[in-house]
Coordinates of C-alpha atoms in Angstrom, one line a residue:
M1 CA -2.6 -5.6 4.8
K2 CA -1.0 -6.8 8.0
K3 CA 1.6 -8.7 6.0
I4 CA 2.4 -5.7 4.0
R5 CA 2.8 -3.5 7.1
F6 CA 4.9 -6.1 8.8
R7 CA 7.2 -6.5 5.8
R8 CA 7.5 -2.7 5.6
V9 CA 8.7 -2.5 9.3
I10 CA 11.2 -5.3 8.7
K11 CA 12.6 -3.6 5.5
I12 CA 12.9 -0.2 7.1
T13 CA 14.6 -1.7 10.2
I14 CA 17.1 -3.7 8.1
L15 CA 17.9 -0.6 6.0
S16 CA 18.2 1.5 9.1
I17 CA 20.7 -0.9 10.7
A18 CA 22.7 -1.2 7.5
I19 CA 23.0 2.6 7.1
A20 CA 24.0 2.9 10.8
I21 CA 26.8 0.3 10.4
I22 CA 28.0 2.0 7.2
Q23 CA 28.0 5.4 9.0
V24 CA 30.2 4.0 11.9
F25 CA 32.8 2.7 9.6
Y26 CA 32.8 5.9 7.5
D27 CA 33.3 8.0 10.6
H28 CA 36.1 5.7 11.7
L29 CA 37.9 5.9 8.4
V30 CA 37.6 9.7 8.4
L31 CA 39.0 10.0 11.9
T32 CA 41.9 7.6 11.2
S33 CA 42.7 8.9 7.7
H34 CA 45.8 10.9 6.9
F35 CA 43.9 14.2 7.2
G36 CA 41.9 13.2 10.2
L37 CA 42.4 14.4 13.8
G38 CA 42.5 10.9 15.2
T39 CA 40.3 9.4 17.9
S40 CA 39.8 10.5 21.5
D41 CA 41.0 8.5 24.4
D42 CA 37.5 7.2 25.3
Y43 CA 36.6 6.3 21.6
S44 CA 35.9 2.6 20.9
L45 CA 34.9 1.3 17.5
T46 CA 33.2 -1.6 19.0
A47 CA 31.2 0.6 21.4
A48 CA 30.3 3.0 18.6
L49 CA 29.2 0.1 16.4
L50 CA 27.1 -1.5 19.1
L51 CA 25.4 1.9 19.9
N52 CA 24.6 2.6 16.3
I53 CA 23.2 -0.9 15.7
I54 CA 20.9 -0.5 18.7
S55 CA 20.0 3.0 17.5
G56 CA 19.3 1.7 14.0
L57 CA 17.2 -1.1 15.4
L58 CA 15.1 1.0 17.7
G59 CA 14.9 3.9 15.2
G60 CA 13.9 1.5 12.3
I61 CA 11.2 -0.2 14.3
S62 CA 9.8 3.2 15.5
V63 CA 9.8 4.8 12.1
G64 CA 8.3 1.7 10.5
L65 CA 5.5 1.6 13.1
A66 CA 5.0 5.3 12.7
L67 CA 4.8 5.1 9.0
N68 CA 2.2 2.2 9.2
Y69 CA 0.2 4.3 11.7
I70 CA 0.2 7.3 9.4
D71 CA -0.7 5.2 6.4
A72 CA -3.7 3.9 8.2
K73 CA -4.9 7.0 10.0
F74 CA -3.7 9.9 7.9
R75 CA -3.9 8.6 4.3
D76 CA -6.6 11.2 3.5
K77 CA -4.7 14.1 5.3
P78 CA -2.3 16.6 3.8
Y79 CA 1.3 15.3 3.3
V80 CA 2.7 18.0 5.6
Q81 CA 0.8 16.5 8.6
S82 CA 2.1 13.0 8.2
L83 CA 5.6 14.4 7.6
S84 CA 5.5 16.5 10.8
I85 CA 4.5 13.4 12.8
I86 CA 7.4 11.4 11.3
I87 CA 9.9 14.2 12.2
L88 CA 8.4 14.4 15.7
V89 CA 8.9 10.6 16.2
F90 CA 12.4 10.9 14.9
M91 CA 13.4 13.7 17.2
S92 CA 11.8 11.9 20.2
M93 CA 13.9 8.8 19.4
W94 CA 17.0 10.9 19.2
V95 CA 16.4 12.4 22.6
I96 CA 15.9 8.9 24.1
R97 CA 19.1 7.8 22.4
N98 CA 21.1 10.7 23.8
I99 CA 19.7 10.1 27.3
M100 CA 20.7 6.4 27.1
E101 CA 24.2 7.4 25.9
G102 CA 24.5 9.9 28.7
I103 CA 23.5 7.3 31.3
A104 CA 25.9 4.8 29.9
I105 CA 28.9 7.2 29.9
S106 CA 28.1 8.5 33.4
E107 CA 27.9 5.0 34.8
T108 CA 31.1 3.9 33.0
N109 CA 33.1 6.9 34.2
D110 CA 31.5 7.0 37.7
M111 CA 30.1 10.6 37.2
T112 CA 26.7 12.3 37.3
F113 CA 24.5 12.2 34.3
K114 CA 25.4 14.7 31.6
W115 CA 23.3 15.6 28.6
M116 CA 25.2 14.5 25.5
F117 CA 24.9 16.9 22.5
N118 CA 27.6 18.3 20.3
S119 CA 28.5 19.1 16.7
E120 CA 28.6 15.4 15.9
D121 CA 24.9 15.2 16.9
V122 CA 24.0 18.0 14.6
K123 CA 25.6 16.2 11.7
N124 CA 23.9 12.9 12.6
I125 CA 20.5 14.6 13.1
L126 CA 20.6 16.2 9.7
F127 CA 21.9 12.9 8.1
W128 CA 19.2 10.7 9.6
M129 CA 16.5 13.4 9.1
I130 CA 17.1 13.2 5.4
I131 CA 16.9 9.4 5.5
V132 CA 13.6 9.5 7.4
I133 CA 12.1 12.1 5.0
L134 CA 13.3 10.1 2.0
T135 CA 11.8 6.9 3.4
H136 CA 8.5 8.7 4.0
F137 CA 8.6 10.0 0.4
L138 CA 9.3 6.5 -1.0
L139 CA 6.3 5.2 1.0
Q140 CA 4.1 7.8 -0.6
M141 CA 5.4 6.8 -4.0
S142 CA 4.8 3.2 -3.3
N143 CA 1.2 4.0 -2.3
K144 CA 0.8 5.8 -5.6
F145 CA 2.0 2.9 -7.8
G146 CA 0.9 0.0 -5.5
P147 CA 2.9 -2.4 -3.2
G148 CA 6.0 -3.7 -5.0
K149 CA 5.5 -1.6 -8.1
L150 CA 8.1 1.0 -7.2
V151 CA 11.0 -1.5 -7.1
E152 CA 9.8 -2.9 -10.5
L153 CA 9.8 0.6 -11.9
F154 CA 13.4 1.2 -10.8
L155 CA 14.5 -2.0 -12.3
G156 CA 12.8 -1.1 -15.6
K157 CA 10.4 -4.0 -15.8
Y158 CA 7.8 -1.9 -17.6
D159 CA 10.1 -0.1 -20.1
K160 CA 9.2 -2.8 -22.7
P161 CA 5.7 -4.1 -23.0
S162 CA 5.1 -7.7 -21.9
E163 CA 2.1 -10.0 -21.8
E164 CA 0.6 -11.3 -18.5
Q165 CA -2.3 -13.6 -17.5
R166 CA -4.5 -11.6 -15.1
I167 CA -7.9 -11.5 -13.4
F168 CA -9.7 -8.1 -13.6
M169 CA -12.7 -7.1 -11.6
L170 CA -14.5 -3.8 -12.1
L171 CA -16.1 -2.6 -8.9
D172 CA -18.9 -0.1 -9.6
L173 CA -20.9 2.0 -7.1
K174 CA -24.7 1.4 -7.6
S175 CA -27.0 4.4 -8.0
S176 CA -24.0 6.8 -8.2
T177 CA -25.8 9.4 -10.3
T178 CA -28.7 9.6 -7.7
I179 CA -26.2 9.8 -4.8
A180 CA -24.2 12.6 -6.6
E181 CA -27.4 14.6 -7.1
E182 CA -28.4 14.2 -3.5
L183 CA -25.0 15.1 -2.0
G184 CA -23.7 17.8 -4.5
N185 CA -20.3 17.8 -6.1
I186 CA -18.1 18.6 -3.0
K187 CA -19.8 16.3 -0.6
Y188 CA -20.0 13.5 -3.3
H189 CA -16.3 13.8 -3.8
L190 CA -15.7 13.4 0.0
F191 CA -18.1 10.5 0.0
L192 CA -16.1 8.7 -2.8
K193 CA -12.8 9.5 -1.0
K194 CA -14.1 7.9 2.2
V195 CA -15.5 4.8 0.3
F196 CA -12.3 4.3 -1.7
S197 CA -10.2 4.6 1.5
D198 CA -12.4 2.1 3.4
V199 CA -12.2 -0.6 0.6
T200 CA -8.4 -0.4 0.3
N201 CA -7.6 -2.9 3.1
P202 CA -10.1 -5.6 1.9
I203 CA -8.6 -5.3 -1.6
L204 CA -5.0 -5.6 -0.4
N205 CA -5.9 -8.4 2.0
S206 CA -7.2 -10.5 -0.9
G207 CA -4.0 -10.0 -2.8
G208 CA -5.6 -7.6 -5.2
E209 CA -3.9 -4.6 -6.9
I210 CA -5.7 -1.4 -7.5
Y211 CA -5.2 -0.5 -11.1
Q212 CA -7.3 2.5 -11.6
Y213 CA -10.0 4.7 -10.2
V214 CA -12.4 5.7 -13.0
G215 CA -15.1 8.1 -11.7
D216 CA -17.1 6.0 -9.2
E217 CA -15.5 2.7 -10.4
I218 CA -12.4 0.8 -9.1
V219 CA -10.5 -1.5 -11.4
I220 CA -8.8 -4.3 -9.4
S221 CA -6.4 -6.9 -10.8
W222 CA -4.7 -10.2 -9.7
P223 CA -1.8 -11.8 -11.4
I224 CA -2.7 -15.4 -12.3
N225 CA 0.9 -16.7 -12.3
K226 CA 1.3 -15.7 -8.6
F227 CA -2.3 -16.1 -7.5
K228 CA -2.4 -19.1 -5.2
N229 CA -5.9 -18.5 -3.9
T230 CA -8.1 -18.6 -6.9
L231 CA -11.1 -17.3 -4.9
G232 CA -9.4 -14.0 -4.0
F233 CA -11.7 -11.9 -6.3
A234 CA -14.8 -13.3 -4.6
K235 CA -13.4 -12.9 -1.1
C236 CA -12.4 -9.3 -2.0
F237 CA -15.9 -8.4 -3.2
F238 CA -17.8 -9.9 -0.2
N239 CA -15.2 -8.7 2.3
I240 CA -15.8 -5.2 1.0
Q241 CA -19.5 -5.6 1.4
S242 CA -19.1 -6.9 4.9
F243 CA -16.7 -4.1 5.9
L244 CA -18.8 -1.3 4.5
E245 CA -21.9 -2.9 6.3
S246 CA -20.0 -2.5 9.6
K247 CA -19.6 1.2 8.8
K248 CA -23.1 1.7 7.7
Q249 CA -24.3 3.9 10.5
N250 CA -21.2 6.2 10.1
Y251 CA -22.1 6.7 6.4
L252 CA -25.7 7.4 7.2
N253 CA -24.7 9.9 9.9
D254 CA -22.1 11.7 7.7
F255 CA -23.7 11.5 4.2
G256 CA -27.2 10.1 4.6
V257 CA -26.5 7.4 2.1
F258 CA -24.7 4.0 2.1
P259 CA -22.4 2.6 -0.6
I260 CA -23.4 -0.6 -2.4
F261 CA -21.2 -2.1 -5.1
K262 CA -21.8 -4.4 -8.1
A263 CA -18.9 -6.0 -9.9
G264 CA -18.0 -7.9 -13.1
A265 CA -14.9 -10.1 -13.4
H266 CA -13.0 -11.9 -16.1
L267 CA -9.6 -13.4 -16.8
G268 CA -7.3 -13.5 -19.8
E269 CA -4.1 -12.1 -21.4
V270 CA -3.2 -8.4 -21.2
T271 CA -0.3 -6.3 -22.4
V272 CA 1.4 -4.3 -19.6
G273 CA 3.9 -1.5 -20.0
E274 CA 4.8 2.1 -19.0
I275 CA 3.6 4.9 -21.2
G276 CA 3.9 8.7 -21.3
V277 CA 6.7 11.2 -20.7
I278 CA 5.1 13.6 -18.3
K279 CA 2.9 11.9 -15.7
R280 CA 4.1 8.4 -16.8
D281 CA 1.9 5.5 -15.9
I282 CA 1.7 1.7 -16.0
T283 CA -1.2 0.6 -18.2
Y284 CA -2.9 -2.7 -19.1
S285 CA -4.5 -3.2 -22.5
G286 CA -6.5 -6.0 -24.0
D287 CA -10.0 -7.4 -24.6
I288 CA -10.2 -8.6 -21.1
L289 CA -10.8 -5.0 -19.8
N290 CA -13.6 -4.3 -22.3
T291 CA -15.2 -7.7 -21.6
S292 CA -15.0 -7.1 -17.8
A293 CA -16.7 -3.8 -18.3
R294 CA -19.4 -5.4 -20.4
I295 CA -20.0 -8.0 -17.7
Q296 CA -20.2 -5.4 -15.0
G297 CA -22.7 -3.4 -17.1
L298 CA -25.1 -6.4 -17.1
C299 CA -25.3 -6.8 -13.3
N300 CA -28.5 -4.8 -12.9
E301 CA -30.1 -6.4 -15.9
L302 CA -29.3 -9.9 -14.6
D303 CA -30.0 -9.1 -11.0
S304 CA -26.5 -9.9 -9.8
K305 CA -24.1 -8.1 -7.5
L306 CA -21.1 -10.2 -8.6
L307 CA -21.1 -11.4 -12.2
I308 CA -18.2 -13.4 -13.7
S309 CA -17.3 -15.1 -16.9
E310 CA -17.6 -18.9 -17.2
S311 CA -13.8 -19.1 -17.9
L312 CA -13.1 -17.4 -14.5
Y313 CA -15.6 -19.8 -12.9
D314 CA -13.8 -22.8 -14.4
Y315 CA -10.5 -21.3 -13.1
S316 CA -11.8 -20.8 -9.6
K317 CA -11.3 -24.1 -7.9
D318 CA -13.9 -25.3 -5.4
I319 CA -15.8 -22.0 -5.6
E320 CA -19.1 -23.8 -5.0
D321 CA -17.8 -25.0 -1.6
F322 CA -17.8 -21.4 -0.4
Y323 CA -20.3 -19.5 -2.6
S324 CA -23.6 -20.0 -4.3
I325 CA -23.6 -19.9 -8.1
E326 CA -26.2 -19.4 -10.7
F327 CA -25.7 -19.6 -14.5
K328 CA -27.1 -16.5 -16.2
G329 CA -27.0 -17.5 -19.8
S330 CA -24.8 -16.1 -22.6
I331 CA -24.1 -12.8 -24.3
P332 CA -22.5 -12.1 -27.7
L333 CA -19.2 -10.3 -27.9
T334 CA -18.8 -7.4 -30.3
G335 CA -16.7 -8.4 -33.3
K336 CA -16.4 -12.0 -32.2
K337 CA -18.3 -15.2 -33.2
E338 CA -18.2 -16.9 -29.8
V339 CA -20.6 -16.0 -26.9
L340 CA -19.6 -15.4 -23.3
K341 CA -21.4 -17.4 -20.6
L342 CA -22.0 -15.7 -17.3
V343 CA -22.2 -16.9 -13.7
S344 CA -23.6 -15.0 -10.8
I345 CA -21.9 -15.4 -7.4
T346 CA -23.6 -14.9 -4.0
N347 CA -22.4 -15.4 -0.5
K348 CA -23.7 -18.4 1.3

């Protein structure tokens, strides 16, 4: 997650500097065009370019950090709250910029400090306000589809279906029916919202992608062709357990219950593509999803918290160096002759 946030700040800062540079040259061309009024005596393209680059740098870093903070602290709050904070940060940076500009001009011209604000500032405030709001909106869209997916959608990657090799893990909340009866509908929804928010960082830190929330279940996926760490699914599961354990007292204070997960994982080929006209979505289809669900459904019966297929065990290099394993026998697959061998994974 730290890498994702760092890259986000870098991208926003680079974009902010690029837009600032373009704006300077655009204003210069307008001023010096045939219909322009020309430049004033104290105008300098170099000075304007330098000031805008510094403003773009500081503004990009500030907005990027603010967006990361909002994403971490206000992800379960109304959109208008996070937007208000972003606008407040933007206006604060603009005030600081104008103070710096006023100090620089007063020192250069040997005069007392003068607050700098004119019609040019109004134009710039409106222009950059739109950029900031658009950036925040795109971040929300990125959160909806997952890191990196928004760019792929723009490029039309999912317009035509394609086949991929992926790992899928179905994370299921144990005793969810009992918990729902104890808490009631509204409080149970708040409980799930809290749990799903807390497990997000461990999932992203393991390189996982959240595919779907299905009731009290989370479907997580890893692309095999990009997946360097073959133990990511196991790290994800046990890191989730460890993180939730650190929050146990908070859950007991707020809800009187503590979330415990079981999971089933498998790997194989799936077809991925975008479907729908209204509320379009990226979907995966293939036997691997049904098989993963079947494996997860056997966790209680086989007394296992993390149950995986033998094929995923074979793919996961050196897994026994970090985790304890136990072979749990085989199960038949509906409509197929072969059987599926299962392996239980526990933390050492």
